[in-house]
Amino acid sequence: MTEAYLVAQDLHKSFNEHKAVDGVSFSIEKGEIFGLLGPNGAGKTTTIRMLSTVLEPDSGDIIVGGYSVRHNADAVRNLIGVCPQELALYEELSALDNLVFFGRMAGLNGKEAKAQALSHLELLGLKERAKGRVDKFSGGMKRRVNLAVSLMGHPQFLFLDEPTVGIDPQSRNNIYETIEALRDKGMTILYTTHYMEEADRLCKRVAIIDGGRIIALDTPLTLRSKIGPPEQVTLEDVFLRLTGRSLRD
Amino acid sequence: MATNSHGGKVLDKLAKPLLIALLQVRIYLKDRADLAFSFLLPIAIFALTYGAFGGETSFNGTAHIVNEEEGGLYSALLLDRLGEVDNLDVDLLSASKAESKLDRVDLLMVVFIPSDFSERLEAGEPAKLVFKQRGNGGDEGQIVASIVGGVANRMAQELQVRNEVAEAVADTGISQSDMENTVQQLLENERESPSVTVEEEIVGVSPDIVNDLMPGILVMFVLFAITLTARALVEERKRGTLERLLTTQLSIGQLFVGKFLVNFSRGLIQALVLILLAYAVFQMFTPLAFVESLVIVIAFVAAVSSLGLIIGSIARSEDQSIWIAVFFTMATVILGGTFFEIPESGILSVLSKLSINSYAIDAFETIISDGDSLSDIGIQLGVMTGVAVIGLFIGRSLFRVMPGGR
Ligand SMILES: Nc1ncnc2c1ncn2[C@@H]1O[C@H](COP(=O)(O)OP(=O)(O)OP(=O)(O)O)[C@@H](O)[C@H]1O
Ligand SMILES: [Mg+2]
């Protein structure tokens, strides 16, 4: 057993009586890509918001990089990068301006921020358009900028909330490669997606969450083997078997 | 964080608010139309004030005249002369119409030229004009009456000169027409380049109106911009950048200071445009009063910016922020005594103390109209500065990124 970088223990969160997260516990090992899968409204984003210090849990404890989110949120913020599900950018400004600004907010000085920004933009294939206004970008480019921003500073842990939603295979592959490169350099990542083959490819382990509770947690291979020969069963089959076919939300 | 070695903690704490403010400025700069609008607006407001009260420095009126003398030589001459007077229009109307307009209070003063006007003048008898008026004829009527009286007098004097000269030269053998021409020439010369002229030198507009209005306009302008401040936080939330910012090293306090700085600067620049114009065009300040007014403006803009951030903190959507801001501005304006005089005592007078406007207006009046100094407006300045500082803390404590959030 390698050391746990993030530990979530019995998290609960309700919005006006509605239980969005209902007793979620898991831990993520250092250097691991951990998938959080679940239908719409399952509680993935709410969980990420609590883990990333934005939302206070009604109860439960979170430890990130050895620091308690409840007691030492500032230290945790120093360690994390967050790529929110919705684009969170100043679209009137250039990609570079966005990255530099958030870099400075993450504590970099001007020079460091600019150097990092340029290298992240190159990594995500945006170097040519670095100085272009984000609101003139395609959906795929905006998604890549959104991801690039979360890399600013020196995060050791990334929360990626559906970073590949609504983009073409080219953009998606660029994002996969970026994430794999980050993992290879030791980054720990919590990843959510509705694309099961994506989770199968990237994630060492996945948790399937439904109605605010984790209903399965294991490696994709083990989960597939549970319902049939793993070569013939996809993660999507597992997902549908576990969460049922009825519509959510 | 690599800042403690240089700069130190305080600078480090201030750097992020400044970056937040600068970012907002860059966003403003990207939208040239918005930017131009926000700075042209104070100029437009100013131009409106100036057009309404500053530009018109001389009288402009209409003489309503009933000429009861058909084809009379001197009534025609009088009308001609009146037509030549600057700033006076001549409106001819029938006697019956004039009477009915006087009855209906459409008109307050009408000049009647009686039917024997020329006849009497030619006979060397005194002729008269009749000013029919309601009450004192109104301000305009009084001025018109004096202008008409003056023109008629002058005409009568000329006629008298002519008659007397004619009499004096009657036996000298000088021909009647030579005499007439010479006198005519002399009189015309005198009329065109009179030996005593009146020159108007305008040294500024009449102070009452502008002194009364400028502080009000300035205060309202700054106050209305509260909507923009209130929206700033909500907009950040809507963009999603708020949530993202709060996963960084930025504290909510720093975010507030940053938003305060940028909204304060915008309000200050706009207000500066206004008072600079007031200073340059209306000369409504002495240099000292100008500097003192600047101090009031700074305190007031700061207070309003903080209040805007409180509204932004409690509003859940852009519409909400706008409506709360509109309600707040209306209440402030009403309680500030803009629409009606607030009585010295009673519930309204107590409530008016809640209106931040009343402190600013009070302060301006003390400085501009009463000519007092900053030490006389310590209370007002103190209240405004207090609202600015306490408002920031209140806004901060009411603020939530999302329900149940930080
Ligand atoms: N701020 C909020 N106020 C009220 N209800 C909320 C709020 N945030 C989330 N919820 C509710 O909590 C539940 C979980 O939402 P959450 O966004 O965590 O789901 P999710 O798994 O991320 O879904 P998706 O795949 O659609 O992004 C949903 O029923 C949602 O409506
Ligand atoms: Mg979500």
XYZ file of C-alpha atoms and ligand atoms in Angstrom:
687
model
C 0.000 0.000 0.000
C 1.489 3.333 -1.114
C 0.807 6.478 0.919
C -2.560 8.195 0.520
C -2.316 11.751 -0.781
C -5.960 12.571 -0.320
C -8.317 11.078 2.210
C -12.051 11.797 2.241
C -13.859 10.420 5.236
C -17.622 10.109 5.497
C -18.472 13.339 3.672
C -22.018 14.642 3.864
C -23.539 17.640 2.126
C -27.192 18.628 1.781
C -28.816 21.470 -0.105
C -32.208 22.299 1.416
C -32.958 18.800 2.707
C -31.674 17.276 -0.534
C -28.705 15.033 0.211
C -26.215 15.714 -2.579
C -23.392 13.772 -0.949
C -24.318 11.094 1.548
C -21.401 9.486 3.314
C -18.613 9.393 0.762
C -15.234 7.959 1.775
C -12.215 7.147 -0.371
C -8.529 7.794 -0.537
C -6.285 8.603 -3.467
C -2.695 7.421 -3.616
C 0.153 9.648 -4.579
C 0.763 9.638 -8.327
C -2.553 7.970 -9.084
C -5.299 9.052 -11.469
C -8.500 8.351 -9.603
C -11.774 8.348 -11.534
C -15.013 9.550 -9.980
C -17.831 8.280 -12.198
C -21.557 8.666 -11.831
C -24.736 9.777 -13.570
C -25.820 13.425 -13.688
C -26.531 14.767 -10.243
C -24.694 11.910 -8.518
C -22.679 14.325 -6.397
C -19.326 14.375 -8.200
C -18.967 18.151 -8.480
C -20.228 18.672 -4.949
C -17.595 16.235 -3.708
C -14.857 18.029 -5.659
C -15.993 21.399 -4.294
C -15.646 20.107 -0.763
C -12.264 18.528 -1.451
C -10.973 21.699 -3.106
C -11.876 23.958 -0.128
C -14.736 25.842 -1.829
C -17.636 24.200 -0.058
C -17.786 23.249 3.590
C -19.012 19.710 4.256
C -21.909 19.318 6.694
C -19.803 16.621 8.278
C -16.768 14.487 7.490
C -13.061 15.079 7.196
C -10.716 15.741 4.328
C -6.962 15.489 4.354
C -4.957 16.658 1.335
C -1.163 16.323 1.268
C -1.199 15.874 5.024
C -3.223 19.028 5.712
C -6.770 19.141 6.992
C -9.097 21.089 4.715
C -11.138 22.086 7.720
C -8.241 23.459 9.731
C -5.637 24.412 7.209
C -7.392 25.243 3.978
C -4.700 27.716 2.937
C -2.028 25.064 2.980
C -4.281 22.803 0.933
C -4.923 25.555 -1.615
C -1.198 25.793 -2.054
C -1.099 22.171 -3.221
C -4.066 21.919 -5.527
C -5.125 22.937 -9.012
C -8.769 22.879 -10.014
C -10.247 22.577 -13.487
C -13.952 23.270 -12.964
C -16.688 21.599 -14.943
C -17.879 24.924 -16.326
C -15.378 27.168 -18.079
C -13.978 29.625 -15.564
C -12.066 32.168 -17.615
C -11.961 35.887 -18.353
C -12.973 35.446 -21.946
C -12.349 39.083 -22.926
C -8.677 38.539 -22.208
C -6.079 36.452 -23.978
C -5.226 32.881 -23.029
C -1.837 34.074 -21.841
C -3.344 36.847 -19.685
C -5.665 34.320 -18.053
C -2.854 31.929 -17.246
C -0.544 34.645 -15.959
C -3.261 36.117 -13.759
C -4.194 32.822 -12.140
C -0.503 32.010 -11.822
C -0.026 35.180 -9.803
C -3.037 34.301 -7.695
C -1.359 30.954 -7.052
C 1.624 32.851 -5.682
C 4.006 33.000 -8.654
C 5.831 36.216 -9.433
C 5.336 37.873 -12.797
C 8.306 36.270 -14.480
C 7.596 32.768 -13.219
C 3.937 33.100 -14.155
C 4.744 34.099 -17.713
C 7.305 31.323 -18.202
C 4.923 28.699 -16.797
C 2.016 30.030 -18.827
C 3.944 29.759 -22.080
C 5.079 26.243 -21.321
C 1.557 25.082 -20.398
C 0.109 26.683 -23.505
C 2.663 24.853 -25.599
C 1.840 21.597 -23.830
C -1.815 22.026 -24.763
C -1.099 23.068 -28.348
C -2.139 26.693 -27.813
C 1.175 28.411 -28.299
C 0.195 30.045 -31.595
C -2.960 31.501 -30.126
C -1.498 32.488 -26.771
C -2.309 36.144 -27.303
C -5.742 35.609 -28.837
C -8.882 36.553 -26.929
C -10.468 33.483 -25.357
C -13.990 34.447 -26.465
C -12.821 34.016 -30.061
C -11.607 30.452 -29.390
C -13.378 27.238 -30.359
C -14.981 25.112 -27.646
C -12.054 22.686 -27.658
C -9.510 25.478 -27.311
C -11.425 27.023 -24.415
C -11.471 23.639 -22.661
C -7.727 23.362 -23.103
C -7.214 26.867 -21.700
C -9.454 25.915 -18.782
C -7.208 22.932 -18.100
C -4.007 24.918 -18.602
C -5.091 27.442 -15.961
C -5.430 24.681 -13.371
C -1.790 23.751 -13.902
C -0.545 27.216 -12.878
C 1.469 27.466 -9.682
C 3.062 24.280 -8.503
C 0.105 22.015 -7.851
C 0.778 18.490 -6.693
C -2.831 17.488 -6.938
C -5.313 18.197 -9.736
C -9.084 18.109 -9.626
C -10.312 17.697 -13.196
C -14.114 17.922 -13.398
C -15.132 16.685 -16.849
C -12.255 18.369 -18.660
C -13.151 16.789 -22.008
C -16.849 17.531 -22.213
C -18.112 18.636 -25.620
C -14.895 18.591 -27.624
C -13.581 16.806 -30.729
C -11.327 13.705 -30.656
C -8.251 15.776 -31.508
C -8.665 18.090 -28.550
C -9.587 15.169 -26.363
C -6.458 13.241 -27.322
C -4.326 16.287 -26.630
C -5.866 16.462 -23.165
C -5.303 12.712 -22.538
C -1.683 13.031 -23.507
C -1.250 16.053 -21.275
C -2.811 14.239 -18.326
C -0.665 11.148 -18.886
C 2.445 13.296 -19.116
C 1.507 14.979 -15.833
C 0.935 11.636 -14.142
C 4.293 10.401 -15.387
C 5.862 13.402 -13.649
C 4.207 12.398 -10.374
C 0.996 14.439 -10.382
C -1.933 12.990 -8.437
C -5.287 13.521 -10.149
C -8.959 13.176 -9.368
C -10.803 12.862 -12.626
C -14.497 12.873 -13.461
C -16.006 12.067 -16.823
C -19.066 10.591 -18.464
C -16.890 8.847 -21.083
C -16.273 5.375 -19.674
C -13.584 4.404 -22.177
C -11.717 7.531 -21.115
C -11.800 6.451 -17.475
C -10.768 2.946 -18.491
C -7.758 4.298 -20.340
C -6.590 6.893 -17.812
C -7.619 5.841 -14.336
C -5.791 3.437 -12.102
C -8.890 3.124 -9.936
C -12.426 4.389 -10.277
C -15.235 5.024 -7.818
C -18.799 4.853 -9.083
C -21.061 7.226 -7.211
C -24.834 7.399 -7.395
C -27.296 9.336 -5.279
C -24.438 10.751 -3.244
C -23.063 7.315 -2.262
C -20.161 5.311 -3.590
C -21.518 2.031 -4.903
C -18.293 0.538 -6.278
C -14.589 1.305 -6.026
C -11.817 -0.659 -7.713
C -9.527 -0.829 -10.743
C -11.400 -0.777 -14.063
C -10.149 -4.274 -14.799
C -11.429 -5.739 -11.535
C -14.789 -4.042 -12.003
C -15.126 -5.427 -15.522
C -14.159 -8.941 -14.410
C -16.937 -8.884 -11.842
C -19.638 -9.049 -14.497
C -17.947 -11.129 -17.188
C -14.771 -11.823 -19.124
C -12.910 -8.476 -19.020
C -12.056 -8.545 -22.743
C -15.766 -8.631 -23.630
C -17.098 -6.287 -20.968
C -16.680 -2.527 -21.090
C -16.629 -0.169 -18.146
C -19.852 1.280 -19.531
C -21.522 -2.112 -19.105
C -20.400 -2.129 -15.494
C -21.615 1.425 -15.019
C -25.068 0.728 -16.452
C -25.381 -2.509 -14.514
C -24.581 -0.736 -11.269
C -26.479 2.507 -11.736
C -29.455 1.181 -13.701
C -30.957 2.511 -16.891
C -33.421 5.020 -15.520
C -32.843 8.690 -16.279
C -31.496 10.997 -13.575
C -32.216 14.629 -12.889
C 5.329 31.471 -2.101
C 8.390 33.375 -3.130
C 7.544 36.775 -1.778
C 8.573 36.972 1.832
C 12.225 37.480 1.001
C 11.530 40.657 -0.958
C 8.651 42.957 -0.253
C 7.535 41.486 3.019
C 4.150 40.361 4.198
C 2.173 43.570 3.882
C 3.236 44.212 0.314
C 2.498 40.604 -0.475
C -0.986 40.997 0.981
C -1.594 44.104 -1.120
C -0.196 42.696 -4.342
C -3.127 40.383 -5.017
C -5.870 43.005 -4.553
C -3.929 45.227 -6.923
C -3.700 42.416 -9.456
C -7.449 41.844 -9.158
C -8.072 45.542 -9.732
C -5.657 45.675 -12.671
C -7.291 42.659 -14.260
C -10.638 44.412 -14.079
C -9.093 47.510 -15.616
C -7.740 45.406 -18.462
C -11.182 43.975 -19.037
C -12.608 47.510 -19.095
C -9.916 48.551 -21.543
C -10.844 45.692 -23.873
C -14.316 47.094 -24.213
C -13.622 50.512 -25.665
C -17.287 51.324 -26.083
C -18.049 50.670 -22.416
C -15.034 52.620 -21.369
C -15.802 55.627 -23.526
C -19.381 55.506 -22.331
C -18.468 55.546 -18.682
C -16.304 58.622 -19.058
C -18.367 60.456 -21.633
C -21.405 60.093 -19.428
C -20.225 62.533 -16.758
C -19.356 64.973 -19.521
C -22.797 64.544 -21.039
C -24.450 65.120 -17.661
C -22.329 68.175 -17.254
C -23.194 69.469 -20.711
C -26.859 69.015 -19.889
C -26.523 71.054 -16.731
C -24.573 73.651 -18.567
C -27.089 73.769 -21.399
C -29.943 74.132 -18.956
C -28.416 76.699 -16.641
C -25.035 77.796 -17.855
C -25.389 78.707 -21.489
C -28.303 81.109 -21.232
C -26.877 84.249 -19.719
C -29.210 86.904 -21.127
C -32.913 87.487 -21.162
C -35.075 86.200 -23.986
C -38.709 87.162 -24.140
C -41.727 87.853 -26.314
C -43.691 91.072 -26.497
C -47.355 90.315 -27.116
C -48.791 93.332 -28.848
C -52.245 94.387 -29.989
C -52.075 97.140 -32.575
C -55.423 98.906 -32.575
C -54.204 101.485 -34.999
C -54.676 100.389 -38.588
C -51.890 101.627 -40.885
C -50.560 104.166 -38.381
C -47.110 105.608 -39.136
C -45.765 105.575 -35.581
C -47.242 102.269 -34.479
C -45.546 100.672 -37.508
C -42.281 102.412 -36.587
C -42.580 101.234 -32.982
C -43.119 97.662 -34.111
C -40.101 97.913 -36.425
C -37.924 99.201 -33.624
C -39.110 96.470 -31.258
C -38.356 93.922 -33.948
C -34.751 95.152 -33.955
C -34.279 94.571 -30.216
C -32.097 91.521 -29.516
C -33.626 88.836 -27.338
C -37.119 90.121 -27.939
C -39.645 88.527 -30.233
C -42.752 90.394 -31.284
C -46.029 88.543 -31.355
C -48.941 90.465 -32.908
C -52.421 89.415 -31.960
C -55.958 90.671 -32.187
C -57.622 92.453 -29.266
C -60.193 89.721 -28.716
C -57.581 87.016 -28.745
C -55.420 88.966 -26.336
C -58.307 89.435 -23.951
C -59.203 85.782 -23.970
C -55.585 84.745 -23.461
C -55.318 87.102 -20.542
C -58.517 85.612 -19.162
C -57.184 82.086 -19.439
C -53.851 83.100 -17.911
C -52.140 82.008 -21.133
C -50.559 85.448 -21.113
C -49.743 87.726 -18.215
C -49.031 90.949 -20.056
C -50.130 92.421 -23.400
C -49.137 95.780 -24.895
C -52.019 97.671 -26.526
C -51.217 100.387 -29.033
C -54.326 102.588 -29.008
C -55.980 103.678 -32.258
C -55.035 107.341 -31.830
C -51.328 106.654 -31.209
C -49.881 108.288 -34.376
C -52.488 110.986 -34.496
C -51.581 112.261 -31.043
C -47.861 112.063 -31.643
C -48.123 114.026 -34.876
C -50.203 116.639 -33.093
C -47.479 116.939 -30.471
C -49.778 115.592 -27.803
C -48.742 112.897 -25.313
C -49.573 109.440 -26.608
C -49.793 106.403 -24.436
C -49.299 102.672 -24.587
C -51.473 100.430 -22.449
C -49.914 97.452 -20.658
C -52.708 95.086 -19.728
C -51.460 92.590 -17.213
C -52.495 90.030 -14.672
C -50.990 90.856 -11.298
C -47.573 92.324 -11.819
C -47.384 90.832 -15.300
C -44.896 88.145 -14.350
C -41.102 88.357 -14.496
C -40.997 88.196 -18.255
C -43.883 90.667 -18.605
C -42.114 93.191 -16.392
C -38.926 93.001 -18.389
C -40.793 93.175 -21.705
C -42.760 96.183 -20.415
C -39.586 98.008 -19.559
C -38.018 97.226 -22.932
C -41.139 98.356 -24.813
C -41.374 101.458 -22.633
C -37.743 102.302 -23.366
C -38.120 101.901 -27.106
C -41.289 103.976 -27.145
C -39.652 106.703 -25.063
C -36.730 106.918 -27.342
C -39.016 107.151 -30.343
C -40.937 109.931 -28.684
C -37.723 111.776 -27.829
C -36.567 111.565 -31.424
C -39.824 112.923 -32.603
C -39.528 115.738 -30.124
C -35.989 116.545 -31.282
C -37.203 116.666 -34.838
C -40.079 118.991 -33.976
C -37.887 121.290 -31.933
C -35.187 121.497 -34.598
C -37.864 122.213 -37.177
C -39.206 124.972 -35.033
C -35.746 126.430 -34.382
C -34.763 126.569 -38.043
C -38.190 127.541 -39.318
C -37.186 131.105 -40.202
C -33.556 130.528 -41.289
C -34.301 129.592 -44.845
C -32.839 126.124 -44.477
C -34.997 123.850 -46.540
C -37.332 121.525 -44.713
C -35.931 118.426 -46.423
C -32.266 119.293 -45.695
C -33.145 119.731 -42.070
C -35.047 116.453 -41.982
C -32.159 114.561 -43.607
C -29.564 115.969 -41.234
C -31.608 115.208 -38.146
C -32.459 111.775 -39.495
C -28.750 111.116 -40.090
C -27.788 112.258 -36.598
C -30.435 110.152 -34.934
C -29.498 107.086 -36.922
C -25.816 107.535 -36.078
C -26.682 107.813 -32.442
C -28.791 104.690 -32.611
C -26.142 102.666 -34.408
C -23.192 103.792 -32.323
C -24.640 105.283 -29.186
C -22.498 107.580 -27.092
C -23.173 105.482 -24.022
C -23.025 101.727 -24.629
C -23.679 98.861 -22.344
C -21.343 95.920 -22.514
C -22.106 92.577 -20.897
C -19.150 90.796 -19.416
C -19.994 87.318 -18.267
C -17.893 86.175 -15.352
C -19.720 82.916 -14.695
C -23.286 81.822 -14.400
C -25.519 82.995 -11.658
C -24.214 80.917 -8.797
C -27.359 79.822 -7.022
C -28.569 77.351 -9.573
C -25.253 75.673 -10.202
C -24.218 75.644 -6.573
C -27.495 74.013 -5.708
C -27.380 71.525 -8.514
C -23.789 70.447 -9.017
C -23.359 68.679 -5.674
C -26.668 66.908 -6.236
C -25.717 65.812 -9.727
C -22.303 64.690 -8.615
C -23.676 62.728 -5.687
C -26.381 61.073 -7.766
C -23.926 60.172 -10.476
C -21.596 58.463 -8.040
C -24.534 56.821 -6.299
C -26.068 55.396 -9.462
C -22.790 53.703 -10.322
C -23.403 51.528 -7.264
C -25.196 49.151 -9.618
C -21.935 48.487 -11.439
C -20.127 47.743 -8.199
C -22.872 45.448 -7.005
C -22.800 43.587 -10.292
C -19.039 43.123 -10.234
C -19.125 40.352 -7.624
C -22.133 38.639 -9.112
C -20.499 38.700 -12.516
C -17.379 37.086 -11.124
C -19.552 34.361 -9.657
C -21.400 33.856 -12.908
C -18.212 33.551 -14.900
C -17.148 30.747 -12.601
C -13.897 32.577 -11.962
C -14.954 33.332 -8.387
C -14.977 29.670 -7.453
C -11.675 29.194 -9.188
C -10.103 32.196 -7.476
C -11.063 30.806 -4.111
C -9.127 27.613 -4.699
C -5.990 29.757 -5.036
C -3.970 31.627 -2.443
C -6.317 34.598 -2.747
C -8.340 35.304 0.378
C -11.873 36.634 0.164
C -10.702 39.724 2.009
C -8.137 40.382 -0.703
C -10.761 39.810 -3.369
C -12.912 42.433 -1.676
C -10.126 44.935 -1.425
C -9.347 44.382 -5.119
C -12.950 44.883 -6.156
C -13.163 47.890 -3.897
C -10.057 49.440 -5.428
C -11.231 49.142 -8.988
C -14.748 50.394 -8.334
C -13.450 53.181 -6.149
C -11.066 54.282 -8.905
C -13.747 54.226 -11.542
C -16.121 56.276 -9.419
C -13.364 58.668 -8.484
C -12.291 59.292 -12.072
C -15.875 59.887 -13.142
C -16.482 62.263 -10.261
C -13.205 63.996 -11.005
C -14.278 64.654 -14.574
C -17.404 66.289 -13.208
C -15.818 68.487 -10.593
C -12.947 69.483 -12.852
C -15.476 70.682 -15.409
C -17.412 72.462 -12.686
C -14.208 74.100 -11.590
C -13.084 75.078 -15.072
C -16.390 76.100 -16.610
C -18.593 77.261 -13.756
C -15.777 78.561 -11.600
C -17.857 77.335 -8.740
C -14.888 76.695 -6.493
C -12.094 78.691 -5.101
C -8.922 76.602 -5.433
C -9.179 75.751 -1.742
C -12.823 74.764 -1.984
C -11.893 72.630 -4.965
C -9.327 70.677 -2.970
C -11.759 70.348 -0.076
C -14.437 69.113 -2.445
C -11.983 66.518 -3.689
C -11.680 65.194 -0.161
C -15.465 64.917 0.075
C -15.588 63.148 -3.280
C -12.970 60.618 -2.180
C -14.811 59.825 1.048
C -18.162 59.591 -0.689
C -16.970 57.403 -3.566
C -15.300 55.098 -1.040
C -18.495 54.811 1.011
C -20.599 54.105 -2.068
C -18.141 51.487 -3.338
C -18.329 49.618 -0.034
C -22.108 49.757 -0.030
C -22.067 48.412 -3.593
C -19.991 45.469 -2.457
C -22.467 44.730 0.337
C -25.247 44.612 -2.252
C -23.074 42.388 -4.458
C -22.556 40.071 -1.487
C -26.204 39.479 -0.786
C -27.416 39.337 -4.383
C -27.711 35.871 -5.883
C -28.066 36.939 -9.518
C -27.294 39.870 -11.746
C -30.936 40.908 -11.854
C -31.134 40.780 -8.105
C -28.055 42.916 -7.738
C -29.474 45.509 -10.100
C -32.859 45.615 -8.380
C -31.411 45.834 -4.902
C -29.115 48.599 -6.094
C -32.001 50.462 -7.723
C -34.088 50.159 -4.569
C -31.182 51.297 -2.454
C -30.475 54.298 -4.672
C -34.114 55.345 -4.696
C -34.389 55.094 -0.923
C -31.144 56.972 -0.499
C -32.195 59.716 -2.872
C -35.622 60.118 -1.295
C -34.302 60.128 2.254
C -31.511 62.409 1.171
C -34.134 65.074 0.538
C -33.845 65.234 -3.221
C -37.568 65.111 -3.924
C -38.877 66.992 -0.936
C -37.480 68.950 1.949
C -36.787 66.741 4.960
C -38.235 68.350 8.100
C -35.803 69.311 10.846
C -37.249 66.846 13.305
C -39.429 63.762 13.294
C -39.110 60.288 11.876
C -38.074 61.418 8.392
C -35.255 63.474 9.758
C -33.994 60.443 11.677
C -34.337 58.245 8.603
C -32.527 60.788 6.485
C -29.478 60.161 8.638
C -29.418 56.734 6.995
C -28.965 58.284 3.603
C -25.307 58.517 2.739
C -26.241 61.225 0.231
C -27.292 63.645 2.922
C -23.790 63.624 4.409
C -22.139 64.303 1.076
C -24.596 67.050 0.146
C -24.265 68.603 3.590
C -20.520 68.590 3.263
C -20.592 70.142 -0.206
C -22.978 72.848 0.916
C -20.815 73.686 3.876
C -17.753 74.007 1.665
C -19.203 75.590 -1.463
C -22.154 77.695 -0.335
C -21.148 78.556 3.204
C -17.452 78.810 2.409
C -16.491 76.875 5.535
C -13.488 74.590 5.804
C -12.790 70.884 6.202
C -12.793 71.148 9.977
C -16.486 72.036 9.773
C -17.372 68.821 7.986
C -15.487 66.413 10.217
C -18.673 64.565 11.103
C -19.731 64.064 7.493
C -16.267 62.940 6.426
C -16.084 60.641 9.432
C -19.430 59.027 8.650
C -18.524 58.463 5.012
C -15.103 57.032 5.798
C -16.639 54.876 8.512
C -19.228 53.522 6.092
C -16.436 52.743 3.608
C -14.387 50.757 6.119
C -17.196 49.058 8.032
C -19.020 48.389 4.763
C -16.048 46.412 3.480
C -16.100 44.207 6.566
C -19.849 43.733 6.476
C -19.751 42.889 2.785
C -16.986 40.409 3.419
C -18.870 38.682 6.204
C -22.123 38.444 4.243
C -20.390 37.054 1.208
C -20.672 33.398 0.228
C -19.225 31.897 -2.917
C -22.258 29.640 -3.051
C -24.804 28.458 -0.516
C -22.799 26.690 2.170
C -19.549 27.867 0.573
C -16.568 29.755 1.890
N -25.444 24.924 -4.939
C -26.405 23.996 -4.976
N -27.622 24.282 -4.489
C -28.598 23.357 -4.504
N -28.450 22.134 -5.013
C -27.267 21.784 -5.517
C -26.175 22.712 -5.542
N -25.108 22.091 -6.098
C -25.517 20.857 -6.412
N -26.800 20.657 -6.073
C -27.572 19.422 -6.230
O -26.780 18.397 -5.694
C -26.852 17.232 -6.496
C -25.453 16.825 -6.924
O -24.974 17.772 -7.853
P -23.526 17.663 -8.480
O -23.312 18.890 -9.272
O -22.553 17.356 -7.432
O -23.685 16.430 -9.456
P -22.650 15.864 -10.514
O -22.416 14.463 -10.169
O -21.492 16.725 -10.632
O -23.534 15.945 -11.835
P -23.092 16.221 -13.349
O -22.574 14.960 -13.915
O -24.360 16.610 -14.013
O -22.094 17.310 -13.297
C -27.763 17.566 -7.653
O -29.051 17.093 -7.346
C -27.773 19.073 -7.682
O -28.991 19.545 -8.172
Mg -20.663 17.892 -12.070
